[in-house]
mmCIF file of C-alpha atoms in Angstrom:
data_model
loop_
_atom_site.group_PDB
_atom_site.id
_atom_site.type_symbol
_atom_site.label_atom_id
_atom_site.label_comp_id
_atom_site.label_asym_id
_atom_site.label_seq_id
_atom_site.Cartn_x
_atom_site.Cartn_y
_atom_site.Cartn_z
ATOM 1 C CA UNK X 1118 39.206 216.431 187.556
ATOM 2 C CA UNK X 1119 39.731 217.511 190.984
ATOM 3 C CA UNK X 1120 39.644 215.055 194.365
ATOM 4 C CA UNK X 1121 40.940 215.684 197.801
ATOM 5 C CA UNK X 1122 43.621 213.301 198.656
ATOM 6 C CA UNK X 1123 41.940 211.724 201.578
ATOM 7 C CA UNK X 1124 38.784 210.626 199.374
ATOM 8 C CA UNK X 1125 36.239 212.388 201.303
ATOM 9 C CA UNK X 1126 34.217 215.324 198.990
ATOM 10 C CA UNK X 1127 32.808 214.532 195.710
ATOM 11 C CA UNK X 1128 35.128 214.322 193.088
ATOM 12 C CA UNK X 1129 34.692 217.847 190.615
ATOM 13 C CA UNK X 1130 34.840 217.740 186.731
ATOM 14 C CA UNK X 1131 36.916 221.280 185.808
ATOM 15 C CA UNK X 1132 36.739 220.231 182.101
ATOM 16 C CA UNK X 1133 33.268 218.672 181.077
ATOM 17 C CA UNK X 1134 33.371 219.171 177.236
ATOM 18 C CA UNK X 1135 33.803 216.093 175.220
ATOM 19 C CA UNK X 1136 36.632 216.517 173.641
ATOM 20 C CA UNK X 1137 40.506 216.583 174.154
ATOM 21 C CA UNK X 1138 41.747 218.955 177.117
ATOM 22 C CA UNK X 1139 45.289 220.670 176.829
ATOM 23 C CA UNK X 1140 45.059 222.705 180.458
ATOM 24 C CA UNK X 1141 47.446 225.431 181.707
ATOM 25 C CA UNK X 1142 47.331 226.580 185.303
ATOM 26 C CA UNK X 1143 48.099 229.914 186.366
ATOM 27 C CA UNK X 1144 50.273 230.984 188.669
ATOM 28 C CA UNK X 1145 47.751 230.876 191.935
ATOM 29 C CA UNK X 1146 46.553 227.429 190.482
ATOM 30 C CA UNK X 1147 43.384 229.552 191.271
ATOM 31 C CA UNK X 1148 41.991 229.525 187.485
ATOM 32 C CA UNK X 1149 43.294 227.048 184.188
ATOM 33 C CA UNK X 1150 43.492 228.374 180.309
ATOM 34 C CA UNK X 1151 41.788 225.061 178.914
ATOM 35 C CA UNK X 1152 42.456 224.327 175.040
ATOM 36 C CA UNK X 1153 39.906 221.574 173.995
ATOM 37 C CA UNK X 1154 38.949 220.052 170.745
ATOM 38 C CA UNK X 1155 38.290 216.661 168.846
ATOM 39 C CA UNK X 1156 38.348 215.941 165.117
ATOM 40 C CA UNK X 1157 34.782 217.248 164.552
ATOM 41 C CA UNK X 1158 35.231 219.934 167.028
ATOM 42 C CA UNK X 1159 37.956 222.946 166.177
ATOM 43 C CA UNK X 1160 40.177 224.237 169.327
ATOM 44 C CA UNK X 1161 37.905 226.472 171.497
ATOM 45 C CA UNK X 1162 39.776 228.205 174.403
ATOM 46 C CA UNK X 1163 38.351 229.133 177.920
ATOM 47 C CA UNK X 1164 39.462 229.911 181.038
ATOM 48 C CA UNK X 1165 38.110 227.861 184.167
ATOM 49 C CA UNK X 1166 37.649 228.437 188.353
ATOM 50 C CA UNK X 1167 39.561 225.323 189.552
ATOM 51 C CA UNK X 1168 37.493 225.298 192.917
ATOM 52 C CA UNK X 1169 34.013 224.137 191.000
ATOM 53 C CA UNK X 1170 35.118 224.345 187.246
ATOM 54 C CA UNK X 1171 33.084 227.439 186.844
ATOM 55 C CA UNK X 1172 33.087 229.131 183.506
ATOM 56 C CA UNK X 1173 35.015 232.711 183.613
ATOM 57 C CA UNK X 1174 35.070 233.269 180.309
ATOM 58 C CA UNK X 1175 35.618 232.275 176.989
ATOM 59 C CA UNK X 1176 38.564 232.776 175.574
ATOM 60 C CA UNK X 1177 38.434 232.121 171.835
ATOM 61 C CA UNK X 1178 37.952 229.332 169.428
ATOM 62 C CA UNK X 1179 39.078 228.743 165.709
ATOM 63 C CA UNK X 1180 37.365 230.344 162.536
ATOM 64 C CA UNK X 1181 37.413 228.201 159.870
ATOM 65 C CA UNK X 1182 34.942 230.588 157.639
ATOM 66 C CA UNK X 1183 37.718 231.049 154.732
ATOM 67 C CA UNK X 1184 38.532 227.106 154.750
ATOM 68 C CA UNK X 1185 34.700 226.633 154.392
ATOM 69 C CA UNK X 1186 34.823 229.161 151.318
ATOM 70 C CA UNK X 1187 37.844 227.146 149.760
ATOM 71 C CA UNK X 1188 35.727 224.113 149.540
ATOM 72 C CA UNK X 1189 36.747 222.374 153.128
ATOM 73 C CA UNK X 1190 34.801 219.959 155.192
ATOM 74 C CA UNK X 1191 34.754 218.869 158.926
ATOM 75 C CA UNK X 1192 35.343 214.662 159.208
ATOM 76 C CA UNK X 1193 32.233 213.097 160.176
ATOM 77 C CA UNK X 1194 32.400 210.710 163.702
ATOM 78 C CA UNK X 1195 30.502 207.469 164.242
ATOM 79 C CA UNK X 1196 30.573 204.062 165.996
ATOM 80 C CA UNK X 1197 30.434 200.467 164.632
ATOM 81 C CA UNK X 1198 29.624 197.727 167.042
ATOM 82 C CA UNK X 1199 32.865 194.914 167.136
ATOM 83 C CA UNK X 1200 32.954 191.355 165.779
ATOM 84 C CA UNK X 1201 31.591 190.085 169.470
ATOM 85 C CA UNK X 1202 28.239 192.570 168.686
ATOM 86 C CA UNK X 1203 28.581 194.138 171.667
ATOM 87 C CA UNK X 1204 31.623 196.557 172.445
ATOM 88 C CA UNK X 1205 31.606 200.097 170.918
ATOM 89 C CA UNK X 1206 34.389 201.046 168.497
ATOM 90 C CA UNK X 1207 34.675 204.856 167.778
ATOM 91 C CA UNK X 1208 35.823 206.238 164.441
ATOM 92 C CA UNK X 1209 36.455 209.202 162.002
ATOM 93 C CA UNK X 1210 35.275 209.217 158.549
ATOM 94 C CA UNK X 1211 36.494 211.931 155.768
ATOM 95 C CA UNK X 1212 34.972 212.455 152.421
ATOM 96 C CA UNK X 1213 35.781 214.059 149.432
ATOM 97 C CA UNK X 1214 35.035 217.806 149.863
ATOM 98 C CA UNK X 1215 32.691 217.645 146.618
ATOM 99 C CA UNK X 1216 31.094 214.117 148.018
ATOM 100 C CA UNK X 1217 27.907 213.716 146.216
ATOM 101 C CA UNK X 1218 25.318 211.614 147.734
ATOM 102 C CA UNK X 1219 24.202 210.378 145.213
ATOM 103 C CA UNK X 1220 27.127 208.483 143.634
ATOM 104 C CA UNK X 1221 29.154 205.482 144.836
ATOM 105 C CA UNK X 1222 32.457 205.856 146.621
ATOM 106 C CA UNK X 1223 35.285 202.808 147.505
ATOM 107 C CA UNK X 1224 36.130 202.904 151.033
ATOM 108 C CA UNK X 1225 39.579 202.866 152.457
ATOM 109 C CA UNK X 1226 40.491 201.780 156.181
ATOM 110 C CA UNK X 1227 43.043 202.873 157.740
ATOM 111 C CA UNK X 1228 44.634 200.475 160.739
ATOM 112 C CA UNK X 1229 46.995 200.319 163.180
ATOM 113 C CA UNK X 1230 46.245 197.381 166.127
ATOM 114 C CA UNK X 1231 47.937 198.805 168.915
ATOM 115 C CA UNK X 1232 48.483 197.237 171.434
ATOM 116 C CA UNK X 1233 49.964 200.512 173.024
ATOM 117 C CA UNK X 1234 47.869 203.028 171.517
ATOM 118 C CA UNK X 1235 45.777 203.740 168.006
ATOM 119 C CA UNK X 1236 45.418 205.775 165.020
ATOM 120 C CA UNK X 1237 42.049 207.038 165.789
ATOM 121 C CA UNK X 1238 42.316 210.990 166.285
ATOM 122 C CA UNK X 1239 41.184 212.677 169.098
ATOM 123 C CA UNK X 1240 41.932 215.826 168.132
ATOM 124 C CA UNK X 1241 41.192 218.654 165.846
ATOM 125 C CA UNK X 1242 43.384 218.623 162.279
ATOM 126 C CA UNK X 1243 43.552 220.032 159.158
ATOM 127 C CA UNK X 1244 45.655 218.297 156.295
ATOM 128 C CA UNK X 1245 46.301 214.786 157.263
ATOM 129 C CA UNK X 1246 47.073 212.137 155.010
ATOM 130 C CA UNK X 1247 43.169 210.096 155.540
ATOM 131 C CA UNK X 1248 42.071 213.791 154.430
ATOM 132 C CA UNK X 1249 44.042 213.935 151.280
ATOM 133 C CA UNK X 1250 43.360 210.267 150.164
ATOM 134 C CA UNK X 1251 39.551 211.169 150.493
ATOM 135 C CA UNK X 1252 40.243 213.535 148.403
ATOM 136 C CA UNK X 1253 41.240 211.171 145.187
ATOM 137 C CA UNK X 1254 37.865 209.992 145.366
ATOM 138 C CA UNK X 1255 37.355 207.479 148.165
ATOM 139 C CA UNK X 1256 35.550 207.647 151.856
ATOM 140 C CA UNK X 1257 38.270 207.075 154.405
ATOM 141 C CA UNK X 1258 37.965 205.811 158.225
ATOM 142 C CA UNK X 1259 40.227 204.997 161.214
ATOM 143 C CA UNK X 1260 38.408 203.569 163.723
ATOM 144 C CA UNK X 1261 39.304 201.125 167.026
ATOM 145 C CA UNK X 1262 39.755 197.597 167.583
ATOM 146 C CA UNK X 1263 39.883 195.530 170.671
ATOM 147 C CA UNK X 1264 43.341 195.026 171.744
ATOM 148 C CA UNK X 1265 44.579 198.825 171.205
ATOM 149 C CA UNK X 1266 44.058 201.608 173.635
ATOM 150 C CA UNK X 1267 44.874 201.209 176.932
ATOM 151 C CA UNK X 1268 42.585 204.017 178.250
ATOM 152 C CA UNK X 1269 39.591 202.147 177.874
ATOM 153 C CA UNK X 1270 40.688 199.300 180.320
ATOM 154 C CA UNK X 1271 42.419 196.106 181.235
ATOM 155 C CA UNK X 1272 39.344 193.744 179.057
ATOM 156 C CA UNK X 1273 40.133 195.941 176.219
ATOM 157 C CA UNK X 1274 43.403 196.145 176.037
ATOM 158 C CA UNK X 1275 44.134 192.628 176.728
ATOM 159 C CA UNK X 1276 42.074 191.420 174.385
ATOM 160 C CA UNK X 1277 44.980 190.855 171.765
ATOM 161 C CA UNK X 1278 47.324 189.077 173.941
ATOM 162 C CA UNK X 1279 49.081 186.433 172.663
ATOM 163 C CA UNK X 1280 47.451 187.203 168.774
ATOM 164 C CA UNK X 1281 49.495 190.028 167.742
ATOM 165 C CA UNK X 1282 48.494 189.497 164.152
ATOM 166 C CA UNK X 1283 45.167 188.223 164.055
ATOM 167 C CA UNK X 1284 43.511 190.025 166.742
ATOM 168 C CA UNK X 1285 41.956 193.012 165.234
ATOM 169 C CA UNK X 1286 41.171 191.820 161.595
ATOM 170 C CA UNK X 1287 37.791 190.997 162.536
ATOM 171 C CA UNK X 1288 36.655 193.707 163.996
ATOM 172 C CA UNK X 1289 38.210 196.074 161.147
ATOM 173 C CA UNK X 1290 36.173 193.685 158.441
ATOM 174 C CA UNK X 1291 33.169 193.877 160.655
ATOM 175 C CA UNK X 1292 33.118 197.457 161.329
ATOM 176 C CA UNK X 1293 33.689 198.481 157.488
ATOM 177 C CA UNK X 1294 30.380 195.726 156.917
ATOM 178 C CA UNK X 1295 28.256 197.955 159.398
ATOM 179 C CA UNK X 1296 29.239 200.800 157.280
ATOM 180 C CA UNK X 1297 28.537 199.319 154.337
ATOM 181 C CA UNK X 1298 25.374 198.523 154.687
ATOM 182 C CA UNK X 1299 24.658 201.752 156.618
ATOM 183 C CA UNK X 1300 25.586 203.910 154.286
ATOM 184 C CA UNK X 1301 24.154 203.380 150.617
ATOM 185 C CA UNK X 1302 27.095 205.972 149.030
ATOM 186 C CA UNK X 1303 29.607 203.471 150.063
ATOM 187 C CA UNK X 1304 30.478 200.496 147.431
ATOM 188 C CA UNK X 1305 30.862 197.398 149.837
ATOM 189 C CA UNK X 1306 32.678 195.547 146.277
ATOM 190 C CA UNK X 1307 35.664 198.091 146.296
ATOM 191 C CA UNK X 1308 37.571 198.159 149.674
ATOM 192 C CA UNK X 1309 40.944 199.315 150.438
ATOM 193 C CA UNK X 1310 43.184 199.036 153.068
ATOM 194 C CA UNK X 1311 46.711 200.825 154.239
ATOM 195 C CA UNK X 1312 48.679 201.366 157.353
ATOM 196 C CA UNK X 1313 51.857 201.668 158.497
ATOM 197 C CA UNK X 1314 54.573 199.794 160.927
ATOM 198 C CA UNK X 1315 52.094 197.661 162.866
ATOM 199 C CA UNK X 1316 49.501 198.799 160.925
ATOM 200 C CA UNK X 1317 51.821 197.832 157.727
ATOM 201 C CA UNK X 1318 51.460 194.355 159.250
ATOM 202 C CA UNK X 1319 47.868 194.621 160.043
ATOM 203 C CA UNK X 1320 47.042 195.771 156.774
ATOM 204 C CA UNK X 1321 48.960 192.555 154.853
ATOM 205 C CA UNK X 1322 47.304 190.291 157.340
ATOM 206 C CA UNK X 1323 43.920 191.820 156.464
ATOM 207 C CA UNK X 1324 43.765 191.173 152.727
ATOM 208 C CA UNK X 1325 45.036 187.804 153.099
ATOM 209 C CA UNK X 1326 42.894 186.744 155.831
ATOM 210 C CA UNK X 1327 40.065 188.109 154.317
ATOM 211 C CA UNK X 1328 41.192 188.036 150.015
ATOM 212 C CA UNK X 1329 37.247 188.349 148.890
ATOM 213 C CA UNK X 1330 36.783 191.234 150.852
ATOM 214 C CA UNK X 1331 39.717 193.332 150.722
ATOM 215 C CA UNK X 1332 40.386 194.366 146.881
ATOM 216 C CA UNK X 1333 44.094 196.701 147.269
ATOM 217 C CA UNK X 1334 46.160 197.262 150.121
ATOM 218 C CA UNK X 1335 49.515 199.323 150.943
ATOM 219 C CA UNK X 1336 51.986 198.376 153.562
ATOM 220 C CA UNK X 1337 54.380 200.021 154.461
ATOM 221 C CA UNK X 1338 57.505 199.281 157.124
ATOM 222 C CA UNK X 1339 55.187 196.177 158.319
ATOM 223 C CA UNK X 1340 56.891 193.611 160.960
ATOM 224 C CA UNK X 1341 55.878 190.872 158.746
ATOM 225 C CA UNK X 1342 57.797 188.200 160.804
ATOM 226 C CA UNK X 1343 57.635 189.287 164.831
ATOM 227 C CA UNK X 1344 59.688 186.271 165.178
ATOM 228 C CA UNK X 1345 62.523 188.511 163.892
ATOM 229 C CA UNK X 1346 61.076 191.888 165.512
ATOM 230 C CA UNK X 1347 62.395 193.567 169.134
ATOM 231 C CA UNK X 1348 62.463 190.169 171.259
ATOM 232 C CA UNK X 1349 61.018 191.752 173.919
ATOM 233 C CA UNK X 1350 57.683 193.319 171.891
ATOM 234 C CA UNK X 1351 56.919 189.680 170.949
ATOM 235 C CA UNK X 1352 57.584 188.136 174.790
ATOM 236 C CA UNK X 1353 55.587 191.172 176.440
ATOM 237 C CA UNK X 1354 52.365 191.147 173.878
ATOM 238 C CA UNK X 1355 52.597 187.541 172.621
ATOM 239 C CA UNK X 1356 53.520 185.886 175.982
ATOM 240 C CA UNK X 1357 56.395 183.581 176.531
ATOM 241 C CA UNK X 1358 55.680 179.705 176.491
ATOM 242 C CA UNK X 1359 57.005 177.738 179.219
ATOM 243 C CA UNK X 1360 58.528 174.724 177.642
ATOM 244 C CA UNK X 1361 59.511 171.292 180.338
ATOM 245 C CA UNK X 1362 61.272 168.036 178.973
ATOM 246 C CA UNK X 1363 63.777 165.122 180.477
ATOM 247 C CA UNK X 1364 67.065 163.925 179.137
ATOM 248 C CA UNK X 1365 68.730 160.936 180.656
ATOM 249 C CA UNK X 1366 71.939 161.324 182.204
ATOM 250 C CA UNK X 1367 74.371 158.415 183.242
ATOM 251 C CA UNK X 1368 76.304 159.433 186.596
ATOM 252 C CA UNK X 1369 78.239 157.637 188.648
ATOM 253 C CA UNK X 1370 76.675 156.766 191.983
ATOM 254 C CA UNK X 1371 78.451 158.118 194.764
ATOM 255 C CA UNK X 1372 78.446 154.972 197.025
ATOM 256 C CA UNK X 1373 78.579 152.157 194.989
ATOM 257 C CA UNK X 1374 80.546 153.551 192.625
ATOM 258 C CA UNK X 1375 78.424 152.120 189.450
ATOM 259 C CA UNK X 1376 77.050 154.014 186.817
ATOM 260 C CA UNK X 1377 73.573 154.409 186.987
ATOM 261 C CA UNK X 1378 70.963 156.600 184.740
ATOM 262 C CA UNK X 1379 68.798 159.348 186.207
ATOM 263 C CA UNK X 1380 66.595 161.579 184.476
ATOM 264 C CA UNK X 1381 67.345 165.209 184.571
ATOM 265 C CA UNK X 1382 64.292 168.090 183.822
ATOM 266 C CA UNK X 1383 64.909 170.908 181.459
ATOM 267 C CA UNK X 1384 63.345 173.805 181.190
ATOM 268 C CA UNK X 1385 63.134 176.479 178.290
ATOM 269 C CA UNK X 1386 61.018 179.551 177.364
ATOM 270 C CA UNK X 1387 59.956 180.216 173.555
ATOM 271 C CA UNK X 1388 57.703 182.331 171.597
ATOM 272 C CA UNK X 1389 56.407 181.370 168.063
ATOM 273 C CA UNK X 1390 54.310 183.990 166.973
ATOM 274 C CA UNK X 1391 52.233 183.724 163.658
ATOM 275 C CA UNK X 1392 53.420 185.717 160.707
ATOM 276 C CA UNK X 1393 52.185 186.725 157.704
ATOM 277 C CA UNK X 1394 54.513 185.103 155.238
ATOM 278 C CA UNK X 1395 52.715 182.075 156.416
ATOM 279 C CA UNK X 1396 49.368 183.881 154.547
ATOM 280 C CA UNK X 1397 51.102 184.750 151.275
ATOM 281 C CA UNK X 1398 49.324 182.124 149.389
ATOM 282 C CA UNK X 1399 45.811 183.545 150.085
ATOM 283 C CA UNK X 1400 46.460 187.043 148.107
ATOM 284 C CA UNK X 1401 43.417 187.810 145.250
ATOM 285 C CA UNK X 1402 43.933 191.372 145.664
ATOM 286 C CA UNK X 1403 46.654 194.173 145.257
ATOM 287 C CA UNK X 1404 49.176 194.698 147.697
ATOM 288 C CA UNK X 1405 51.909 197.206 147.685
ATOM 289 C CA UNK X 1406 54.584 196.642 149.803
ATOM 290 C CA UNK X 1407 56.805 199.585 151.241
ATOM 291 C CA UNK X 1408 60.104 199.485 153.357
ATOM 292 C CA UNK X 1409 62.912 202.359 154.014
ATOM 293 C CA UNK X 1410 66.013 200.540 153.851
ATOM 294 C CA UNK X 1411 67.687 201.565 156.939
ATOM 295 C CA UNK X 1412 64.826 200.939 158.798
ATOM 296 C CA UNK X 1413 66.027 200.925 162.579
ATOM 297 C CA UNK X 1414 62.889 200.285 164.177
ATOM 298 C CA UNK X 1415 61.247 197.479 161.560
ATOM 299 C CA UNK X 1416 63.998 196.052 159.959
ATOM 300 C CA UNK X 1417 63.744 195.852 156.097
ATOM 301 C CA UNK X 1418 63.966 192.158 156.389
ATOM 302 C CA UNK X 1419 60.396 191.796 157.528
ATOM 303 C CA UNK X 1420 59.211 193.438 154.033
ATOM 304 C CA UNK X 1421 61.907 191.400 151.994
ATOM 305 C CA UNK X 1422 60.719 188.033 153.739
ATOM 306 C CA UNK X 1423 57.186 188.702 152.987
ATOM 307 C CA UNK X 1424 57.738 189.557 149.394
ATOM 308 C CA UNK X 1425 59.766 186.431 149.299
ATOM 309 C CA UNK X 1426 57.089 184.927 150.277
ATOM 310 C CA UNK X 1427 54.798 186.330 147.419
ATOM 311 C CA UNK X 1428 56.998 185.332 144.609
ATOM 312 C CA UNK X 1429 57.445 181.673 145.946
ATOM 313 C CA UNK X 1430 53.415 181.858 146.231
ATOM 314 C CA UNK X 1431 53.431 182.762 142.584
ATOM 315 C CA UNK X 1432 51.599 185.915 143.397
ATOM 316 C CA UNK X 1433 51.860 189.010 141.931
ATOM 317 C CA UNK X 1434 52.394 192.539 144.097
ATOM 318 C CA UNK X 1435 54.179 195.950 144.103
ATOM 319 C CA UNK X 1436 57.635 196.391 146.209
ATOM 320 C CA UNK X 1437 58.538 199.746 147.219
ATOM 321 C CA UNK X 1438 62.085 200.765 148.671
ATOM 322 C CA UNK X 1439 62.977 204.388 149.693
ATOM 323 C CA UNK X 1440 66.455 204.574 149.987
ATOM 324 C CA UNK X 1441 68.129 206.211 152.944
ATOM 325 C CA UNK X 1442 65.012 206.282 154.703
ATOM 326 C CA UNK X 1443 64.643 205.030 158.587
ATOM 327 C CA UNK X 1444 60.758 204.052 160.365
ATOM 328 C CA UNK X 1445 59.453 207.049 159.513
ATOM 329 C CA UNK X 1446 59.538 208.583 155.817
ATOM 330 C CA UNK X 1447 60.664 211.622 155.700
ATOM 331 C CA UNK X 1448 60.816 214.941 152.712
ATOM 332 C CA UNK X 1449 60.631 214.112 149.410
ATOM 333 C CA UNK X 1450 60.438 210.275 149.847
ATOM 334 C CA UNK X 1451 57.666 210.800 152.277
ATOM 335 C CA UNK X 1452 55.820 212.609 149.293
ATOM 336 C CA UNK X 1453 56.521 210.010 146.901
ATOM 337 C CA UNK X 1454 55.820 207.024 148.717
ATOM 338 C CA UNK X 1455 51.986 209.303 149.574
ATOM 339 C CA UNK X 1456 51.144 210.055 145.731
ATOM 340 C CA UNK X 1457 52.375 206.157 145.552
ATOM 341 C CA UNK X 1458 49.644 205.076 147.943
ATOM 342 C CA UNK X 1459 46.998 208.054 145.748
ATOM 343 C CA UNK X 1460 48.041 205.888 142.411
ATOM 344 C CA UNK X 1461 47.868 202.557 143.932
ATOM 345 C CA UNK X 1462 44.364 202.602 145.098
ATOM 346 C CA UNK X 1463 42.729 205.268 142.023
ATOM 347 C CA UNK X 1464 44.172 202.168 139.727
ATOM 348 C CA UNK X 1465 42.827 199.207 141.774
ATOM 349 C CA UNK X 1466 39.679 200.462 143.385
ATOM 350 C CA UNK X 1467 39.012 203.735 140.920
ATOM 351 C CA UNK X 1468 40.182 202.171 137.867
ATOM 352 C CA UNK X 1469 42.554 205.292 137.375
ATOM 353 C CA UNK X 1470 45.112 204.752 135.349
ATOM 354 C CA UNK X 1471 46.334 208.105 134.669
ATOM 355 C CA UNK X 1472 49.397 208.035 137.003
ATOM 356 C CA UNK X 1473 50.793 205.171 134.519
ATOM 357 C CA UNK X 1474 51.909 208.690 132.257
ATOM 358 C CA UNK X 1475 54.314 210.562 135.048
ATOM 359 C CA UNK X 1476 57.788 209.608 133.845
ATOM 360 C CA UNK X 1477 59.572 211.626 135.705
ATOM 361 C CA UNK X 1478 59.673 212.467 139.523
ATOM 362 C CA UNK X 1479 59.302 216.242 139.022
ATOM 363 C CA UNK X 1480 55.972 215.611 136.871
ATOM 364 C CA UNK X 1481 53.836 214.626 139.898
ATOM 365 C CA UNK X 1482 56.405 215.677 143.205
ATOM 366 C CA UNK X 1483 54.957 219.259 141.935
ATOM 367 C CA UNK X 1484 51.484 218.670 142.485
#
């Protein structure tokens, strides 16, 4: 958008497509190259007059006529109405590319509760992970909760303040519901759920909150325990709890020279945040747990205390640990821990069993 800097003139839209703007100005400033797109929308290029936002011309856009003759398809976008009934929450869905109408799919939800940002994309992609987990055989979406995003206001955003683990469960249970019962190719009995980092927490949270409704999860580099997480994530999102008290003190009084007790008032600050080794217990379901163990962001010790937790509960789940790998997964143990995830929810929610046969790594790295 373009506004003078002493507010008078109307305020001019340069790029007015719904979508995602990349813009490049030229030289003069006099036109930009604008590169737009969302995930439903591939990357069209145009150039712009940056005195009105008048069209020049268009430069080109994407042609995805030989990925529509190798079977592709474009994600679908929708919007589910949160657990209050009122605000909007905006999602992608992917299918398999040889979805049939007609038959019955599990559905898989993929979280992450902010608060900083979310996983929804806004953008146009090809290959993602929700894309090839559709693929298996399930109906994948990512879709928003209150409490993420920042760009859609101060109400929004603040809504998970001081619940950093319980704040978007709702909405993600409620939102899935909607599309349940919206969409008859979509088998409300078999629901999955995976994220990672906050969404590993999320994700944990979710099936134990909710254990009837949730059927498999995977978690992966969760912060479990946010107790234990960077001090000052927990003090800025959870808030910091002034805490006043009195201790008697025996001094000696200056002028008659007796003792005499006083009261003195202390003051601390603490955080307890809930965690979701305290939900252990509630797990029906099947949950795969994931860590790298050098972790330097999530520290492996929120995974280890949750499966801890697990075993104490006398509940039985799937531990994970990539060796040598940090926050983010990387080359071949990326790969495995993704066909890990494919296995995981074909057994639980497709009753696939087939990956029991790969012995070796090489058998199924391949594929």
């Amino acid at each position: 958008c373009k506004a003078n800097v002493d507010g008078k003139g109307k305020m001019v839209v340069l790029t007015p497509e719904e979508a995602t703007h990349n813009v490049i100005f030229c030289p003069s400033k006099r036109f930009i190259i604008d590169a737009f797109s969302r995930p439903d929308l591939p990357y069209q290029f145009t150039v712009r007059d940056t005195r009105q936002g008048d069209l020049v011309f268009k430069l080109s856009e994407l042609d995805l006529n030989d990925m529509y003759k190798q079977g592709w398809k474009m994600p679908e976008t929708f919007s589910v109405k949160a657990a209050d009934g009122e605000t909007d929450l905006y999602g992608v869905m992917w299918k398999p590319f040889d979805f049939d109408s007609t038959k019955r799919y599990p559905i898989i939800s993929c979280v992450y509760p902010g608060p900083q940002t979310d996983n929804v994309p806004l953008t146009f992609e090809v290959g993602s992970t929700n894309e090839a987990l559709a693929q298996v055989g399930f109906i994948v979406v990512a879709f928003n909760h209150r409490g993420g995003l920042p760009l859609r206001g101060r109400e929004y955003h603040s809504f998970g303040y001081n619940s950093i683990r319980d704040h978007a469960l709702a909405d993600d249970k409620c939102g899935l519901e909607q599309l349940i019962a919206r969409h008859p190719f979509i088998d409300g009995d078999r629901v999955g759920i995976y994220g990672h980092s906050g969404g590993g927490m999320m994700s944990t949270a979710a099936i134990c909150t909710y254990p009837d409704f949730y059927k498999a999860c995977v978690s992966s580099a969760g912060n479990h325990d946010n107790n234990i997480y960077n001090q000052w994530w927990g003090e800025t999102h959870h808030g910091v709890r002034e805490v006043k008290s009195f201790e008697k003190k025996t001094v000696k009084d200056s002028i008659t020279g007796k003792d005499t007790t006083i009261s003195v008032e202390k003051i601390k600050f603490e955080t307890k945040i809930p965690t979701n080794i305290e939900l252990a217990k509630n797990l029906k379901g099947y949950l795969m747990l994931v860590t790298g163990d050098v972790d330097n962001n999530v520290h492996p010790a929120n995974t280890l205390r949750m499966a801890d937790a697990l075993l104490k509960a006398g509940k039985n789940f799937d531990l994970v640990i990539l060796p040598g790998q940090a926050h983010g997964f990387m080359g071949i143990q990326q790969a495995f821990y993704q066909r890990k995830m494919w296995f995981h929810f074909a057994k639980h929610l497709l009753g696939d069993y087939s990956s029991d046969q790969f012995r070796e790594i090489d058998a199924y790295m391949r594929l």
